[in-house]
Short mmCIF file of C-alpha atoms in Angstrom, two decimals:
data_model
loop_
_atom_site.label_atom_id
_atom_site.label_comp_id
_atom_site.label_asym_id
_atom_site.label_seq_id
_atom_site.Cartn_x
_atom_site.Cartn_y
_atom_site.Cartn_z
CA MET A 1 16.34 2.98 -39.86
CA THR A 2 18.85 0.16 -39.36
CA PRO A 3 21.14 0.96 -36.41
CA PRO A 4 24.92 0.71 -36.68
CA ILE A 5 26.59 -2.29 -35.03
CA ALA A 6 29.15 -2.13 -32.24
CA LEU A 7 30.88 -5.19 -30.80
CA THR A 8 32.10 -5.71 -27.25
CA VAL A 9 34.67 -8.41 -26.44
CA ALA A 10 34.79 -8.68 -22.66
CA GLY A 11 34.00 -10.65 -19.53
CA SER A 12 30.55 -11.25 -18.11
CA ASP A 13 29.64 -9.50 -14.86
CA SER A 14 26.91 -11.36 -12.95
CA GLY A 15 26.18 -8.16 -11.03
CA ALA A 16 25.60 -6.45 -14.40
CA GLY A 17 27.37 -3.21 -13.47
CA ALA A 18 30.43 -3.69 -15.66
CA GLY A 19 31.76 -5.92 -18.43
CA ILE A 20 29.55 -7.23 -21.24
CA GLN A 21 26.37 -6.26 -19.44
CA ALA A 22 27.38 -2.62 -18.98
CA ASP A 23 28.67 -2.38 -22.54
CA LEU A 24 25.40 -3.62 -24.02
CA LYS A 25 23.44 -1.18 -21.85
CA VAL A 26 25.56 1.69 -23.14
CA PHE A 27 25.13 0.58 -26.75
CA ALA A 28 21.36 0.38 -26.31
CA ALA A 29 21.17 3.74 -24.54
CA LEU A 30 23.09 5.38 -27.39
CA ARG A 31 20.96 3.69 -30.09
CA VAL A 32 23.60 1.32 -31.38
CA TYR A 33 22.95 -2.39 -31.96
CA GLY A 34 25.30 -4.26 -29.66
CA THR A 35 26.86 -7.65 -30.32
CA CYS A 36 29.13 -9.44 -27.88
CA VAL A 37 31.87 -12.01 -27.46
CA VAL A 38 32.30 -13.35 -23.92
CA THR A 39 35.91 -13.89 -22.83
CA ALA A 40 35.26 -15.02 -19.24
CA VAL A 41 32.49 -15.64 -16.76
CA THR A 42 32.82 -14.00 -13.37
CA ALA A 43 30.99 -14.58 -10.10
CA GLN A 44 30.61 -11.08 -8.70
CA ASN A 45 28.28 -8.58 -7.10
CA THR A 46 28.61 -5.05 -5.74
CA ARG A 47 30.90 -6.31 -2.97
CA GLY A 48 33.53 -7.75 -5.27
CA VAL A 49 34.66 -10.45 -7.68
CA HIS A 50 34.44 -13.89 -6.05
CA ASP A 51 35.66 -16.07 -8.91
CA VAL A 52 36.75 -15.87 -12.55
CA TYR A 53 36.33 -18.55 -15.20
CA PRO A 54 38.24 -17.68 -18.39
CA LEU A 55 36.88 -19.23 -21.57
CA PRO A 56 39.25 -21.18 -23.84
CA GLY A 57 40.81 -19.22 -26.66
CA ASN A 58 39.17 -21.40 -29.32
CA VAL A 59 35.72 -20.69 -27.86
CA VAL A 60 36.39 -16.95 -27.95
CA GLY A 61 37.66 -17.32 -31.52
CA ALA A 62 34.52 -19.21 -32.55
CA GLN A 63 32.30 -16.48 -31.12
CA LEU A 64 34.29 -13.84 -32.97
CA THR A 65 34.05 -15.71 -36.27
CA ALA A 66 30.30 -16.20 -35.89
CA VAL A 67 29.64 -12.53 -35.16
CA LEU A 68 32.04 -11.06 -37.72
CA ASP A 69 30.84 -13.31 -40.54
CA ASP A 70 27.25 -12.12 -40.19
CA LEU A 71 27.19 -8.89 -38.18
CA PRO A 72 30.34 -6.89 -38.98
CA PRO A 73 30.73 -3.98 -36.55
CA LEU A 74 31.52 -0.37 -37.29
CA ALA A 75 33.35 -0.16 -33.97
CA THR A 76 34.70 -2.67 -31.45
CA LYS A 77 35.73 -2.39 -27.83
CA THR A 78 37.64 -4.90 -25.75
CA GLY A 79 37.63 -5.31 -22.01
CA MET A 80 38.77 -8.26 -19.94
CA LEU A 81 41.24 -10.54 -21.74
CA ALA A 82 42.01 -13.14 -19.12
CA SER A 83 44.68 -15.17 -20.93
CA GLY A 84 47.24 -15.10 -23.70
CA GLU A 85 45.13 -17.53 -25.73
CA VAL A 86 42.13 -15.21 -25.60
CA ALA A 87 44.31 -12.22 -26.53
CA ALA A 88 45.76 -14.18 -29.46
CA ALA A 89 42.27 -14.95 -30.80
CA VAL A 90 41.22 -11.30 -30.59
CA THR A 91 44.51 -9.98 -31.96
CA ALA A 92 44.29 -12.26 -34.99
CA LYS A 93 40.97 -10.65 -35.95
CA ALA A 94 42.34 -7.16 -35.34
CA ARG A 95 45.42 -7.91 -37.44
CA ALA A 96 43.14 -9.01 -40.27
CA GLY A 97 41.34 -5.66 -40.15
CA LEU A 98 38.07 -7.13 -38.89
CA LEU A 99 37.80 -5.02 -35.72
CA PRO A 100 37.44 -1.44 -37.00
CA ASN A 101 37.62 1.61 -34.74
CA LEU A 102 39.06 -0.59 -32.00
CA VAL A 103 38.82 0.78 -28.46
CA VAL A 104 40.99 -1.15 -26.00
CA ASP A 105 40.02 -0.85 -22.35
CA PRO A 106 42.93 -2.65 -20.68
CA VAL A 107 41.03 -4.28 -17.83
CA LEU A 108 43.69 -5.70 -15.53
CA GLU A 109 42.05 -5.58 -12.11
CA SER A 110 38.56 -5.16 -10.70
CA SER A 111 37.68 -2.20 -8.52
CA SER A 112 37.74 -4.57 -5.55
CA GLY A 113 41.31 -5.65 -6.34
CA ARG A 114 40.74 -9.00 -8.08
CA ARG A 115 43.22 -9.66 -10.90
CA LEU A 116 41.28 -10.04 -14.16
CA GLY A 117 43.75 -9.69 -17.01
CA VAL A 118 47.44 -9.98 -17.86
CA VAL A 119 49.66 -7.17 -19.12
CA SER A 120 51.13 -9.24 -21.93
CA ALA A 121 47.65 -9.92 -23.32
CA ILE A 122 46.91 -6.20 -23.52
CA GLU A 123 50.31 -5.37 -24.99
CA ARG A 124 49.64 -7.83 -27.80
CA LEU A 125 46.50 -5.95 -28.84
CA LEU A 126 47.53 -2.31 -28.34
CA PRO A 127 49.28 -1.90 -31.73
CA TYR A 128 45.91 -2.40 -33.44
CA ALA A 129 43.94 0.02 -31.26
CA LEU A 130 42.53 3.30 -32.45
CA VAL A 131 41.91 4.33 -28.83
CA ALA A 132 43.23 2.94 -25.53
CA THR A 133 41.57 3.93 -22.24
CA PRO A 134 43.62 2.78 -19.21
CA ASN A 135 43.00 4.15 -15.75
CA CYS A 136 46.02 5.20 -13.69
CA GLU A 137 46.67 1.76 -12.20
CA GLU A 138 46.40 0.09 -15.60
CA ALA A 139 48.63 2.71 -17.16
CA SER A 140 51.20 2.13 -14.39
CA ALA A 141 51.23 -1.60 -15.12
CA LEU A 142 51.62 -1.02 -18.86
CA VAL A 143 54.39 1.61 -18.72
CA GLY A 144 56.25 0.16 -15.74
CA TRP A 145 56.28 3.20 -13.46
CA PRO A 146 53.80 4.86 -11.07
CA VAL A 147 51.15 7.09 -12.66
CA ALA A 148 49.82 9.27 -9.87
CA THR A 149 49.41 12.87 -11.13
CA PRO A 150 48.01 14.59 -14.22
CA ALA A 151 51.58 15.13 -15.42
CA ASP A 152 52.26 11.40 -15.00
CA MET A 153 49.07 10.64 -16.91
CA ALA A 154 50.19 12.81 -19.81
CA GLY A 155 53.60 11.13 -19.89
CA ALA A 156 52.08 7.66 -19.73
CA ALA A 157 49.61 8.49 -22.50
CA GLY A 158 52.45 9.54 -24.78
CA GLN A 159 54.51 6.46 -23.96
CA LEU A 160 51.60 4.13 -24.65
CA ALA A 161 50.81 5.93 -27.91
CA SER A 162 54.31 5.19 -29.13
CA GLY A 163 53.31 1.51 -29.07
CA GLY A 164 50.55 1.83 -31.62
CA PRO A 165 47.29 3.43 -30.49
CA LYS A 166 46.52 6.65 -32.34
CA PHE A 167 44.78 8.05 -29.26
CA VAL A 168 45.33 7.22 -25.58
CA VAL A 169 43.10 8.47 -22.77
CA VAL A 170 44.49 7.89 -19.27
CA THR A 171 41.49 8.33 -16.99
CA GLY A 172 41.96 9.91 -13.59
CA GLY A 173 38.64 9.31 -11.90
CA ASP A 174 40.27 6.79 -9.56
CA LEU A 175 42.71 9.38 -8.19
CA ALA A 176 41.54 10.14 -4.67
CA SER A 177 42.20 13.88 -4.47
CA GLY A 178 40.80 16.98 -6.12
CA ASP A 179 37.39 18.42 -6.96
CA GLU A 180 37.74 17.47 -10.63
CA ALA A 181 38.01 14.16 -12.47
CA VAL A 182 40.86 14.78 -14.89
CA ASP A 183 41.70 12.63 -17.91
CA ALA A 184 44.76 13.03 -20.14
CA MET A 185 44.19 12.42 -23.87
CA TRP A 186 47.19 12.00 -26.17
CA THR A 187 46.77 12.92 -29.83
CA ASP A 188 49.16 13.73 -32.66
CA ALA A 189 48.70 17.38 -31.70
CA GLY A 190 49.85 16.78 -28.12
CA VAL A 191 48.17 16.12 -24.78
CA ARG A 192 44.78 17.58 -23.91
CA PHE A 193 43.29 17.44 -20.42
CA LEU A 194 39.59 16.71 -20.01
CA ARG A 195 38.12 18.03 -16.78
CA TYR A 196 34.74 17.51 -15.16
CA PRO A 197 33.49 18.12 -11.60
CA ARG A 198 33.99 15.03 -9.48
CA ILE A 199 30.72 13.27 -8.58
CA ALA A 200 30.47 12.27 -4.92
CA THR A 201 28.94 8.78 -4.95
CA ARG A 202 29.67 5.21 -3.91
CA ASN A 203 28.10 3.96 -7.15
CA THR A 204 31.10 3.85 -9.47
CA HIS A 205 31.19 0.20 -10.55
CA GLY A 206 31.69 -0.03 -14.30
CA THR A 207 32.89 3.52 -15.03
CA GLY A 208 35.80 2.33 -17.18
CA CYS A 209 33.66 -0.08 -19.18
CA THR A 210 30.98 2.57 -19.61
CA PHE A 211 33.48 5.16 -20.82
CA SER A 212 35.12 2.92 -23.41
CA ALA A 213 31.76 1.52 -24.59
CA ALA A 214 30.41 5.04 -25.07
CA ILE A 215 33.46 5.93 -27.17
CA ALA A 216 32.92 2.85 -29.33
CA ALA A 217 29.22 3.62 -29.73
CA ARG A 218 29.87 7.17 -30.86
CA LEU A 219 32.56 5.97 -33.28
CA ALA A 220 29.99 3.56 -34.75
CA LEU A 221 27.66 6.52 -35.15
CA GLY A 222 30.31 8.43 -37.10
CA ASP A 223 31.99 10.69 -34.54
CA ALA A 224 35.67 11.55 -34.81
CA VAL A 225 37.70 10.32 -31.84
CA PRO A 226 37.99 13.66 -29.95
CA GLN A 227 34.25 14.21 -30.17
CA ALA A 228 33.53 10.60 -29.14
CA VAL A 229 35.82 10.93 -26.10
CA THR A 230 34.27 14.23 -25.03
CA PHE A 231 30.78 12.77 -25.36
CA ALA A 232 31.79 9.67 -23.38
CA LYS A 233 33.22 11.80 -20.57
CA GLN A 234 29.94 13.72 -20.29
CA TYR A 235 27.87 10.53 -20.53
CA VAL A 236 29.77 8.88 -17.65
CA ALA A 237 29.43 12.02 -15.52
CA ARG A 238 25.65 12.06 -16.07
CA ALA A 239 25.36 8.33 -15.37
CA LEU A 240 27.29 8.78 -12.11
CA ALA A 241 25.22 11.79 -11.05
CA ASP A 242 21.90 10.12 -11.84
CA ALA A 243 22.78 7.02 -9.81
CA ARG A 244 24.38 8.75 -6.85
CA GLU A 245 21.48 8.00 -4.49
CA TRP A 246 20.82 4.46 -5.72
CA LYS A 247 20.98 1.65 -3.16
CA LEU A 248 21.53 -1.40 -5.35
CA GLY A 249 23.56 -3.91 -3.34
CA SER A 250 25.62 -3.16 -0.26
CA GLY A 251 28.93 -2.39 -1.99
CA THR A 252 30.04 -0.30 -4.96
CA GLY A 253 26.88 0.09 -7.01
CA PRO A 254 26.33 0.55 -10.75
CA LEU A 255 25.74 3.62 -12.91
CA ASP A 256 22.46 4.85 -14.42
CA HIS A 257 23.14 4.03 -18.07
CA PHE A 258 19.62 4.84 -19.27
CA GLY A 259 18.87 8.08 -17.44
CA PHE A 260 16.14 6.48 -15.34
CA GLU A 261 16.33 9.33 -12.83
CA ASN A 262 15.50 11.90 -15.53
CA ASP A 263 12.84 10.34 -17.73
CA ARG A 264 12.31 6.72 -16.51
CA CYS A 265 12.19 5.71 -20.18
CA GLY A 266 8.62 7.06 -20.38
CA LEU A 267 7.31 4.92 -17.51
CA GLU A 268 5.71 6.06 -14.30
CA ALA A 269 7.29 5.04 -11.00
#
């Protein structure tokens, strides 16, 4: 059976915990054929991002044209858009209707604090998004005021939805307090809170990329948005729990995208 195609447009993570590498792992784990367009090359590991090399907008545009002409996706997700030129190339394809079921993960800063994207680049793309998935810091940058509580998250989700996305999920996993990881999802029917027990682990690198990629994968498989978001929330929680004891690198480690701790993909240790 031919698998559905999902496309990720994002930066490369040399540590492979986030960005293009994480997205393609998620697509593979969820039985979706993943294609990719690289927007930037980063030098990073579990300890942080050491350098960022944005690709020229015309190179990103050429990659997009090559993929879309031959391998049209059923869903697309975007991550790091490091410049206005890159955002313009991606937005032009979205405006033309070539990026269906678009999930915009507005990557603005790495978990170690390195600036990766610009607000204006994300704002240019949001009107064409089906789903936007900012964390609290990203939501704060986009709405222009601090997002620090579940009530703030709900208000920010509604404000961002007024700019175009049909669904906005403000993720709260990066909030330091509480026994639950709470996300606020805005829909036409109002705001719904998604709650899941917080996983105690240092291995959280790539949670935002993983969440948005899982949504895109499930959309490619035919899920409606609420079901795709619920699935993605559960998938991230399992990936966090399965990797909680991993010791990959000396910093913030990656997630277990494939469930190695449960079934080891049929292989013996």
